Short mmCIF file of C-alpha atoms in Angstrom, two decimals:
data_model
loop_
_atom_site.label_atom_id
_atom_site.label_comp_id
_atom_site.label_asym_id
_atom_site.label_seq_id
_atom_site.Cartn_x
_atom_site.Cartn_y
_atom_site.Cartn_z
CA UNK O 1 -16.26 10.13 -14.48
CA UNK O 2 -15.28 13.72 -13.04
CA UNK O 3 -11.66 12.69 -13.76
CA UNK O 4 -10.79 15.43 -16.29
CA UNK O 5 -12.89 18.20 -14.27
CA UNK O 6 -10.52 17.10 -11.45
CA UNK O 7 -7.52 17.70 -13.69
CA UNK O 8 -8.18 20.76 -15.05
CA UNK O 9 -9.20 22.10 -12.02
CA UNK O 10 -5.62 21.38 -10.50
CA UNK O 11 -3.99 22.59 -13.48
CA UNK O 12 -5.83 26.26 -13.06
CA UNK O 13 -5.20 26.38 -9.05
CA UNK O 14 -1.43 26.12 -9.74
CA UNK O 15 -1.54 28.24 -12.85
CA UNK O 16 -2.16 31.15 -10.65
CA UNK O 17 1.03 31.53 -8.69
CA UNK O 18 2.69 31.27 -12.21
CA UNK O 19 5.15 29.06 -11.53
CA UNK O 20 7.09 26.88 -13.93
CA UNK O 21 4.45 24.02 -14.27
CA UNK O 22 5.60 20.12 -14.94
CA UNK O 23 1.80 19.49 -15.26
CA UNK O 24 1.57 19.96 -18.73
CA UNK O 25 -2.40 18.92 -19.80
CA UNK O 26 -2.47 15.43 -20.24
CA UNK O 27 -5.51 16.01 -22.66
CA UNK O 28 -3.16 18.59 -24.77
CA UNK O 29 -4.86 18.73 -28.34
CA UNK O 30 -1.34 19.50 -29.29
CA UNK O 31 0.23 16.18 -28.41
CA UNK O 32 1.66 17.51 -25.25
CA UNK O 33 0.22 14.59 -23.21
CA UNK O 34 2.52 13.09 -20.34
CA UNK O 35 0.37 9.42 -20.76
CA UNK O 36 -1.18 7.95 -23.91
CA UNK O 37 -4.12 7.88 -23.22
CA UNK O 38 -5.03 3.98 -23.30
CA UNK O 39 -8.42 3.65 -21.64
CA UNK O 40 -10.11 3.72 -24.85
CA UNK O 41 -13.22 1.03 -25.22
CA UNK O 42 -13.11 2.04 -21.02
CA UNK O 43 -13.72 5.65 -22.21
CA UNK O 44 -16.24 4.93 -24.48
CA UNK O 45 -18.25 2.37 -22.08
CA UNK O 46 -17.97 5.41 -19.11
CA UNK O 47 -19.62 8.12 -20.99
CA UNK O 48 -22.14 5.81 -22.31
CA UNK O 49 -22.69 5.03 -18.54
CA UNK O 50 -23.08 8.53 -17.15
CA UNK O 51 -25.36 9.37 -20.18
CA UNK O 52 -27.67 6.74 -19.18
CA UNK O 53 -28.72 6.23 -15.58
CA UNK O 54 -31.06 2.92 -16.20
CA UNK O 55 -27.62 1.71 -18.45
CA UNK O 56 -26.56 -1.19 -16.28
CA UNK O 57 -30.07 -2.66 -16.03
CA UNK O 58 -30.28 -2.21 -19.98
CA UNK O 59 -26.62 -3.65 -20.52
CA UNK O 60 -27.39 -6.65 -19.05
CA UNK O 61 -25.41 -7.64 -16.21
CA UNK O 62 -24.91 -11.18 -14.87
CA UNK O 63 -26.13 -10.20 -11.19
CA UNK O 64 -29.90 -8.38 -12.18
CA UNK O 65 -31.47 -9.60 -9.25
CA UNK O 66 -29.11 -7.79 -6.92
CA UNK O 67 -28.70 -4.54 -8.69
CA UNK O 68 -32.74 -4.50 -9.54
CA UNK O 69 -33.33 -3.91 -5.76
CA UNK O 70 -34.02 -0.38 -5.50
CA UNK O 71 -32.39 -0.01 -2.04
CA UNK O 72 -28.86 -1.28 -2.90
CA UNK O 73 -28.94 0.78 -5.91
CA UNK O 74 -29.78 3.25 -3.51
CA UNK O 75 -26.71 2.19 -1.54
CA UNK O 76 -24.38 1.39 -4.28
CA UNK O 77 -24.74 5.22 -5.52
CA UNK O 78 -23.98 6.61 -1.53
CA UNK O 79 -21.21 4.52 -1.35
CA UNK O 80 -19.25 5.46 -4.87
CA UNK O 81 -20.47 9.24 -4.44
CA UNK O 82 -18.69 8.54 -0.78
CA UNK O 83 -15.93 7.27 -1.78
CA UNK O 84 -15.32 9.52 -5.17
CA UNK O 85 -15.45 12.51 -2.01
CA UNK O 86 -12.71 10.67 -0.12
CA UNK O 87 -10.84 10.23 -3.03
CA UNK O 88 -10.74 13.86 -3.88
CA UNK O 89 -9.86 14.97 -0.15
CA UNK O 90 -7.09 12.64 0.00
CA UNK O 91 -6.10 13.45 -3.76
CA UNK O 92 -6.12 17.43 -2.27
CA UNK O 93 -4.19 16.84 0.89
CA UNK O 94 -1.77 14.26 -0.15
CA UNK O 95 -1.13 17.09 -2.98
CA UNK O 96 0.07 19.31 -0.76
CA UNK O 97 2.61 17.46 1.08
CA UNK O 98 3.84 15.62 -2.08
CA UNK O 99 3.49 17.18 -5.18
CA UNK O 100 2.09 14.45 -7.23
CA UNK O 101 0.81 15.81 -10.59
CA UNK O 102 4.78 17.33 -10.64
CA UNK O 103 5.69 13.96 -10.28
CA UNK O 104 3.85 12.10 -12.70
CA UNK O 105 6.05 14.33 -15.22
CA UNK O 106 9.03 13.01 -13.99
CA UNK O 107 7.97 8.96 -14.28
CA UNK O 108 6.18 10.05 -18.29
CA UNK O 109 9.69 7.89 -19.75
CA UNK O 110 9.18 5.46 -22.62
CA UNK O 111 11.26 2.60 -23.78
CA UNK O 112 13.18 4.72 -26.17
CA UNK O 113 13.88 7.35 -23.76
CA UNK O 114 15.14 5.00 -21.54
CA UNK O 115 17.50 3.10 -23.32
CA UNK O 116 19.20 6.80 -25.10
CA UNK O 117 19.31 7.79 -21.50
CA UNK O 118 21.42 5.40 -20.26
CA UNK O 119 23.16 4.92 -23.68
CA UNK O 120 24.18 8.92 -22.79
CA UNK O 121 25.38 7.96 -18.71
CA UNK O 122 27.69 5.39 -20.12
CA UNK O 123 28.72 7.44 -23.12
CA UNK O 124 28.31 10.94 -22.96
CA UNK O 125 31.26 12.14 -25.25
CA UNK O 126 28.70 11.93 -28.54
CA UNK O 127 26.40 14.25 -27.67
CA UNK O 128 26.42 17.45 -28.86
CA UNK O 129 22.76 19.74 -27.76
CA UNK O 130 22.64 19.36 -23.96
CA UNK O 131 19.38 21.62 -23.88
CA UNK O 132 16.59 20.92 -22.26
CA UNK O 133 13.74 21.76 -24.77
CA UNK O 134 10.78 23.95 -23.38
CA UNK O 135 6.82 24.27 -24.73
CA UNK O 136 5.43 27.57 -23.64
CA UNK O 137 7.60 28.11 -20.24
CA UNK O 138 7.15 24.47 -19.39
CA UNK O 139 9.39 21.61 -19.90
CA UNK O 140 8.78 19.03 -22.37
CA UNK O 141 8.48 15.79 -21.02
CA UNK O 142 11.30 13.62 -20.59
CA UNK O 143 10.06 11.28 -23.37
CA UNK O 144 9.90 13.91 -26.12
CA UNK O 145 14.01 15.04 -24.57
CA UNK O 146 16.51 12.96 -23.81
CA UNK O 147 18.10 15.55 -22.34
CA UNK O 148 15.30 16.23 -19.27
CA UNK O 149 15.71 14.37 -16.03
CA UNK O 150 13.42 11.79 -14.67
CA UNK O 151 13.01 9.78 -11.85
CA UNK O 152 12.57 6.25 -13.41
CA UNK O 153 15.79 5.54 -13.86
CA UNK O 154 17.14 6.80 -10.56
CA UNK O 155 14.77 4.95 -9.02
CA UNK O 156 15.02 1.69 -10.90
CA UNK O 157 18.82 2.16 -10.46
CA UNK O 158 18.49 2.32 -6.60
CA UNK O 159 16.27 -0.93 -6.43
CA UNK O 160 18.80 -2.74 -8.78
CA UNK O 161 21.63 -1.55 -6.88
CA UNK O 162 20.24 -2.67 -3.47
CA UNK O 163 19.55 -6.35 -5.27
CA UNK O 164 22.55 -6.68 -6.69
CA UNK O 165 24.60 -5.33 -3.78
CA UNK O 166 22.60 -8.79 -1.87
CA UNK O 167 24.00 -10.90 -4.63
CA UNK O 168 27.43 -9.47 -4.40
CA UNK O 169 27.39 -10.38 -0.57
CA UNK O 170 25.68 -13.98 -1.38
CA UNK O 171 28.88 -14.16 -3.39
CA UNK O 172 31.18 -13.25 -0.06
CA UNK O 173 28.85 -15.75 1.98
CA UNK O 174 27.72 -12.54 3.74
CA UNK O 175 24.64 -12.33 2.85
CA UNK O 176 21.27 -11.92 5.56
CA UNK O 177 18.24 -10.66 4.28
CA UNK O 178 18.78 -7.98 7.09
CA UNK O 179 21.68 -6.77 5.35
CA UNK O 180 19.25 -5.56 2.21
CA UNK O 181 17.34 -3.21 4.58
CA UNK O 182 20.84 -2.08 5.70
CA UNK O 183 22.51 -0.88 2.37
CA UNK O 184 18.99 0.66 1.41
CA UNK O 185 18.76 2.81 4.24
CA UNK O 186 22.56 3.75 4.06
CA UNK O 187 22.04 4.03 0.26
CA UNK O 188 19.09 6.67 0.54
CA UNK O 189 20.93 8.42 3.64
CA UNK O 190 23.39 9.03 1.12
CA UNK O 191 21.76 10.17 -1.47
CA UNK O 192 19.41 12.80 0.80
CA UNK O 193 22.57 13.90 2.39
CA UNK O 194 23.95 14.58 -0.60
CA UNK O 195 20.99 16.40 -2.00
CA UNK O 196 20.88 18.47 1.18
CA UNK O 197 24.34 19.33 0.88
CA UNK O 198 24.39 20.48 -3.17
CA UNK O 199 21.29 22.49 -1.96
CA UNK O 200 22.90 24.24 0.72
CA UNK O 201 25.58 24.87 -1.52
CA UNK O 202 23.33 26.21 -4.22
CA UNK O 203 21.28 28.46 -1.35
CA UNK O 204 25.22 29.77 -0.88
CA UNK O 205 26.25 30.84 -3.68
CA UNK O 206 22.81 32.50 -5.08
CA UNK O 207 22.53 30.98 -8.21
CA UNK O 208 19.53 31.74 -10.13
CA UNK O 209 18.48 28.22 -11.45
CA UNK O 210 15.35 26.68 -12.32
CA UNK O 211 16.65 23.23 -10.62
CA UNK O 212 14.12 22.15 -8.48
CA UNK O 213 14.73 19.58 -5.55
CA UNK O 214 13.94 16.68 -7.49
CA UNK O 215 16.13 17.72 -10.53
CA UNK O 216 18.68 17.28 -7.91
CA UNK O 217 16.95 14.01 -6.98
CA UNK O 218 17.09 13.10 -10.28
CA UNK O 219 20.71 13.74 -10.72
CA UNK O 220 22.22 12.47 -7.95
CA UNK O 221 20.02 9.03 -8.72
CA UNK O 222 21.97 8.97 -12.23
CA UNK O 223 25.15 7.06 -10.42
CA UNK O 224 23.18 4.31 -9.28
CA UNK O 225 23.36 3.16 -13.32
CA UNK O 226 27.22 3.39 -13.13
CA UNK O 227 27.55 1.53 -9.86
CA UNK O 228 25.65 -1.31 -11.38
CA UNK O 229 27.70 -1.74 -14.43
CA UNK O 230 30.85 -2.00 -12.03
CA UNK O 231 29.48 -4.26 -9.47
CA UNK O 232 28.06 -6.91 -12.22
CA UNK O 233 31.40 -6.49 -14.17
CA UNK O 234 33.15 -7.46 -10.57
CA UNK O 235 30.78 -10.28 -10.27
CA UNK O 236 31.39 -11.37 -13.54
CA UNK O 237 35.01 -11.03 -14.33
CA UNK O 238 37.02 -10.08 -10.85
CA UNK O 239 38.47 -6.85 -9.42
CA UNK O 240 40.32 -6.46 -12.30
CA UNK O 241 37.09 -5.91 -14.57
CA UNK O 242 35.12 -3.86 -11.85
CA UNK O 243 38.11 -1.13 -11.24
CA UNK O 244 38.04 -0.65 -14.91
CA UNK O 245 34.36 -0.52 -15.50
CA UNK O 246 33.99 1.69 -12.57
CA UNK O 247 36.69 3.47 -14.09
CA UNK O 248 35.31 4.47 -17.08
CA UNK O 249 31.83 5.04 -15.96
CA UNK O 250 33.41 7.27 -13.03
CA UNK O 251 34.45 9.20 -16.12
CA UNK O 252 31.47 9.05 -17.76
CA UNK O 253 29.60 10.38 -15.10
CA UNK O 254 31.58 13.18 -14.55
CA UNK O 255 31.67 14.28 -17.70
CA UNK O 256 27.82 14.02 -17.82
CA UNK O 257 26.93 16.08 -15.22
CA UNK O 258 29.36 18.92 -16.25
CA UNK O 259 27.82 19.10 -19.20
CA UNK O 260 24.28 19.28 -18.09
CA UNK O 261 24.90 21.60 -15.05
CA UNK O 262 26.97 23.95 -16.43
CA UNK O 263 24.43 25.08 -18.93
CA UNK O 264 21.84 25.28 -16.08
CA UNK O 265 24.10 26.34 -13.29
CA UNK O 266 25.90 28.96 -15.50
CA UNK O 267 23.64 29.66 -18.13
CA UNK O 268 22.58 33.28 -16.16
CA UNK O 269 25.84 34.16 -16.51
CA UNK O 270 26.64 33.59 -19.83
CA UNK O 271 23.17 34.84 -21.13
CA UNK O 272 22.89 37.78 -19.79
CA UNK O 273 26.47 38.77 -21.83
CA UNK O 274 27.20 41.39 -19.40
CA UNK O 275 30.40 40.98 -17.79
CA UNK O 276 30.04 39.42 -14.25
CA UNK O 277 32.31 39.80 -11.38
CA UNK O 278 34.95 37.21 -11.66
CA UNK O 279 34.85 35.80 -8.20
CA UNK O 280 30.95 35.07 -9.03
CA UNK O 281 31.71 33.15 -11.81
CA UNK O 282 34.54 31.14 -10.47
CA UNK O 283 32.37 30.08 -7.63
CA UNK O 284 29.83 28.61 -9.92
CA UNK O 285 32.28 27.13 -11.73
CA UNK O 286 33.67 25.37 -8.47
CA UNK O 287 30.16 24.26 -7.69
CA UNK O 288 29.57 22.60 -10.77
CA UNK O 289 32.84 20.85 -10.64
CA UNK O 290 32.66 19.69 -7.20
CA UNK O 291 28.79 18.27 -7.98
CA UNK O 292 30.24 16.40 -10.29
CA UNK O 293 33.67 15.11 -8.88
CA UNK O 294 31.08 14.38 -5.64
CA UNK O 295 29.43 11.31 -7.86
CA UNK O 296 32.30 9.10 -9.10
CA UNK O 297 33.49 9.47 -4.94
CA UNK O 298 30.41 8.56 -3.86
CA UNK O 299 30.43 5.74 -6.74
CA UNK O 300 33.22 4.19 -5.18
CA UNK O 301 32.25 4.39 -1.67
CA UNK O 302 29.04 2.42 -2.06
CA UNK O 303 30.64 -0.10 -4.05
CA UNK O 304 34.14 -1.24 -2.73
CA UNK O 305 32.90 -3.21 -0.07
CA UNK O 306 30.96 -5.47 -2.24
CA UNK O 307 34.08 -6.29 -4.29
CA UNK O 308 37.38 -8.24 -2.28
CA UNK U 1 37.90 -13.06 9.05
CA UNK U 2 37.46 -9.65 11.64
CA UNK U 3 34.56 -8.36 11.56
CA UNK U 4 31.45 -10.28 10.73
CA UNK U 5 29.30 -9.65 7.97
CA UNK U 6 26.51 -7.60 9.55
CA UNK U 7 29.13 -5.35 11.63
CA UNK U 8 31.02 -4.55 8.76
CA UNK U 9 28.55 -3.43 6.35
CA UNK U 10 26.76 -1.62 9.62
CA UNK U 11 30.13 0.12 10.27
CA UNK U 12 29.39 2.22 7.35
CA UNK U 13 25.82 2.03 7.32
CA UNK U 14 23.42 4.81 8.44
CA UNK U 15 19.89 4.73 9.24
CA UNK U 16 17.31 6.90 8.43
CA UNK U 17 17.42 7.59 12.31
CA UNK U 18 21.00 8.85 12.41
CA UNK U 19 20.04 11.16 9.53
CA UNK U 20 17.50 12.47 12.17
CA UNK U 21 20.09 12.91 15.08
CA UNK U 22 22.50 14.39 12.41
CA UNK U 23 19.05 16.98 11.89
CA UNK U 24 18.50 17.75 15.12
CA UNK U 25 22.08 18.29 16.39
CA UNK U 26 22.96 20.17 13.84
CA UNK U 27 20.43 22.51 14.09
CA UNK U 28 20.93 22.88 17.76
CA UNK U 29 24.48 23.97 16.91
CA UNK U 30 23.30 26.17 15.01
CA UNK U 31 21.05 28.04 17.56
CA UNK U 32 23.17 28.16 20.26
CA UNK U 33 25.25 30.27 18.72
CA UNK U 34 24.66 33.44 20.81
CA UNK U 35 24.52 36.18 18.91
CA UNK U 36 26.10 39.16 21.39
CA UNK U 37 28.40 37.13 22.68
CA UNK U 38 29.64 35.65 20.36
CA UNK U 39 28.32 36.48 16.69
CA UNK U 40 29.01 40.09 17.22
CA UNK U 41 32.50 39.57 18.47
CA UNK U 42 33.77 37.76 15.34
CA UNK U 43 32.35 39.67 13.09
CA UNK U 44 28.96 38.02 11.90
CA UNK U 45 26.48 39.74 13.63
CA UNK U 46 23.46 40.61 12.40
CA UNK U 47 24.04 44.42 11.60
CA UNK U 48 27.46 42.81 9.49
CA UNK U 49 25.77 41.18 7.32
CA UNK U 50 23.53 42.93 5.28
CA UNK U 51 26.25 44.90 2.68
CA UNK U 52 25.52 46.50 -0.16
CA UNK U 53 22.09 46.47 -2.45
CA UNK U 54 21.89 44.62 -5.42
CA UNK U 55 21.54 41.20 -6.86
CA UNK U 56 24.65 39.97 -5.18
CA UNK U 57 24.72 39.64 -1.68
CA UNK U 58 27.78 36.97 -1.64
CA UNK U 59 28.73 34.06 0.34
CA UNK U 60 29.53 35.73 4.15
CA UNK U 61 25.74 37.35 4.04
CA UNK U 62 23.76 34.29 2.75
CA UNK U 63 25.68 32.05 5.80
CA UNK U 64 24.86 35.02 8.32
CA UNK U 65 21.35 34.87 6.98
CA UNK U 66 21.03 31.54 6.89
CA UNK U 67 22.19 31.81 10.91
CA UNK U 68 20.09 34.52 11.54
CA UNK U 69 16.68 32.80 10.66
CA UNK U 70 17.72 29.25 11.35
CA UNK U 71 17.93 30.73 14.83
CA UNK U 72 14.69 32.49 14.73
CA UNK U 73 12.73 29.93 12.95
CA UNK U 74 13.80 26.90 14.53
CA UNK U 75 13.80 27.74 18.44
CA UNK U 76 10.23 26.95 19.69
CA UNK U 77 10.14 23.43 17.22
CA UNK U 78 13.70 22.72 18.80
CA UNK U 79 12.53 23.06 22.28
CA UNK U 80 9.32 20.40 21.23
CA UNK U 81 11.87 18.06 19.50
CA UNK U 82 14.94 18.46 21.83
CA UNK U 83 12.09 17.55 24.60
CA UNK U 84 10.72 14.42 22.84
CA UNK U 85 13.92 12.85 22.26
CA UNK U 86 15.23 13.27 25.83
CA UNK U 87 12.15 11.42 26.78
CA UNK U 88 12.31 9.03 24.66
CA UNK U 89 16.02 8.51 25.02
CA UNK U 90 15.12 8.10 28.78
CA UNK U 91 12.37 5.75 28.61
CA UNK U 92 14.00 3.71 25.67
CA UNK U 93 18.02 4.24 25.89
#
């Protein structure tokens, strides 16, 4: 009903502080949109129901002789208008603890996306543009880029991992279904530690990036894909197989997040043209390379002790 | 055998709650650090920090920054949370 006045109206309060928006308009006339837009015939039925206030008793609904009652129409209008108000406040606080519409951008994937994404984790030696395309200041979204981060696969990846990690203790006969609460929580201590950590790191050495936190997120979630493959090639095949799979995605990995980081990590540097203190640069390029030899150590760590 | 299966996944398993502790006893490191007696004398006081103008203000002066206003930031919520904790630690163990 008052869903796209809702939108817009967040998309012009966080306009103002100008910064780098992930909210691109969903009902972009340019073709911009994060979602298709699939609610059609639902569309269509909802205008024709705000346009016309006697519509349900003219459409014909199965239950006329409780909506005819004047008083629980009475009622059933209170109670939406109350809850469409409780919807917005929560919508407006829950906003500003987490930002929401800047997450949607991050889960707008499609099949196609997907599977080039994680085509590029395992095999990243092909690829020749590592830029992330921008529209007007903002990032496209990740399904129009293969090169943008999102948080569907990183996420997926960190359920899979904690399922399969179960089935590779089954396989030890050490499995308890307290155990899968225990390698998620160690899993995600990880993973915030280490996002704490490259943060710090990136606070230290005063590099002007546009990574936000859950670029890092994002990132650091791209392993999970890597452990996989080598746990369900141990499973499958023996140590033998999962050293060598682990191996090559270590690689992979690495090789991966050089080549994304370094052109956002040093990209200032070798913009701007001018020359740049040397020390500077050589920090940055430390940083980059120990982000990046931090994931295939990490890798192993969360995985040996599901293969013996 | 050794270990069984629980302990040995647990011996390198954290919690969500040892993040916390990590949190909070880290950042009381960080505040005592006494900042005549100590800061000053090794060189990262305050007044050492701060170098030259410009868009470069290097490693030493983000960490004594970083110091500086964890310290200032962070006293008054420490003294809630250090608080909380003991008593919980007391009434729970």
């Amino acid at each position: 009903m008052d869903y796209t006045a809702t939108q817009s109206g967040f998309r012009q309060r966080k306009l103002q502080p100008n910064m780098r928006l992930r909210n691109t308009s969903v009902d972009g006339p340019e073709g911009s949109q994060l979602f298709e837009d699939t609610s059609g015939p639902a569309a269509g039925s909802q205008t024709g129901y705000s346009n016309q206030p006697a519509g349900p008793q003219a459409a014909g609904f199965p239950a006329q002789s409780i909506l005819s009652d004047p008083m629980s129409n009475l009622a059933m209008a209170y109670g939406s208008s109350l809850a469409s108000q409780g919807r917005e406040m929560v919508d407006k606080n829950l906003d500003r603890f987490i930002p929401i519409s800047k997450l949607k951008y991050y889960f707008a994937v499609d099949t196609l996306y997907v599977g080039k994404k994680l085509g590029l984790l395992v095999f990243p030696y092909m690829h020749e543009n590592w830029e992330v395309c921008y529209q007007q200041d903002t990032p496209v979204a990740p399904r129009f880029d293969v090169n943008a981060p999102d948080l569907y696969i990183p996420a997926m990846g960190f359920i899979t991992y904690v399922l399969v990690a179960g089935l590779a203790l089954g396989t030890q006969n050490k499995f308890s279904p307290e155990l899968l609460g225990v390698q998620a929580s160690s899993a995600l201590v990880w993973l915030i530690m280490e996002v704490l950590a490259v943060l710090l790191s990136l606070y230290l050495v005063t590099v002007n990036t546009d990574l936000t936190t859950i670029d890092l997120l994002a990132f650091s979630g791209y392993k999970y894909v890597g452990m996989i493959i080598g746990v369900v090639a141990g499973l499958l095949f023996g140590r033998l197989a999962y050293y060598l799979s682990l191996l090559w995605c270590c690689v992979a990995i690495f090789v991966f997040m050089i080549r994304t980081l370094r052109l956002k990590l040093l990209s200032e540097a070798a913009a701007e043209g001018r020359l740049v203190r040397g020390t500077r640069n050589q920090l940055r390029m430390y940083l980059t390379m120990s982000i990046a030899a931090a994931q295939p150590i990490f890798m192993y760590w969360l995985t040996y002790h599901l293969i013996r | 055998v050794g270990l069984r299966a629980e302990e040995e996944v647990a011996s390198m398993a954290f919690t969500l709650y040892s993040l916390i502790q990590t949190a909070i006893l880290c950042t009381n490191a960080v505040a005592v650090l006494h900042e005549e007696r100590f800061l000053s004398k090794i060189g990262w006081g305050v007044d050492q920090g701060v170098g030259g103008f410009g868009d470069d203000p290097g490693v030493k002066a983000q960490i004594l920054n970083l110091i500086r206003s964890v310290r200032t930031v962070m006293r008054v919520p420490l003294i809630i949370v250090n608080s909380a904790s003991i008593v919980l630690l007391l009434l729970f163990g």
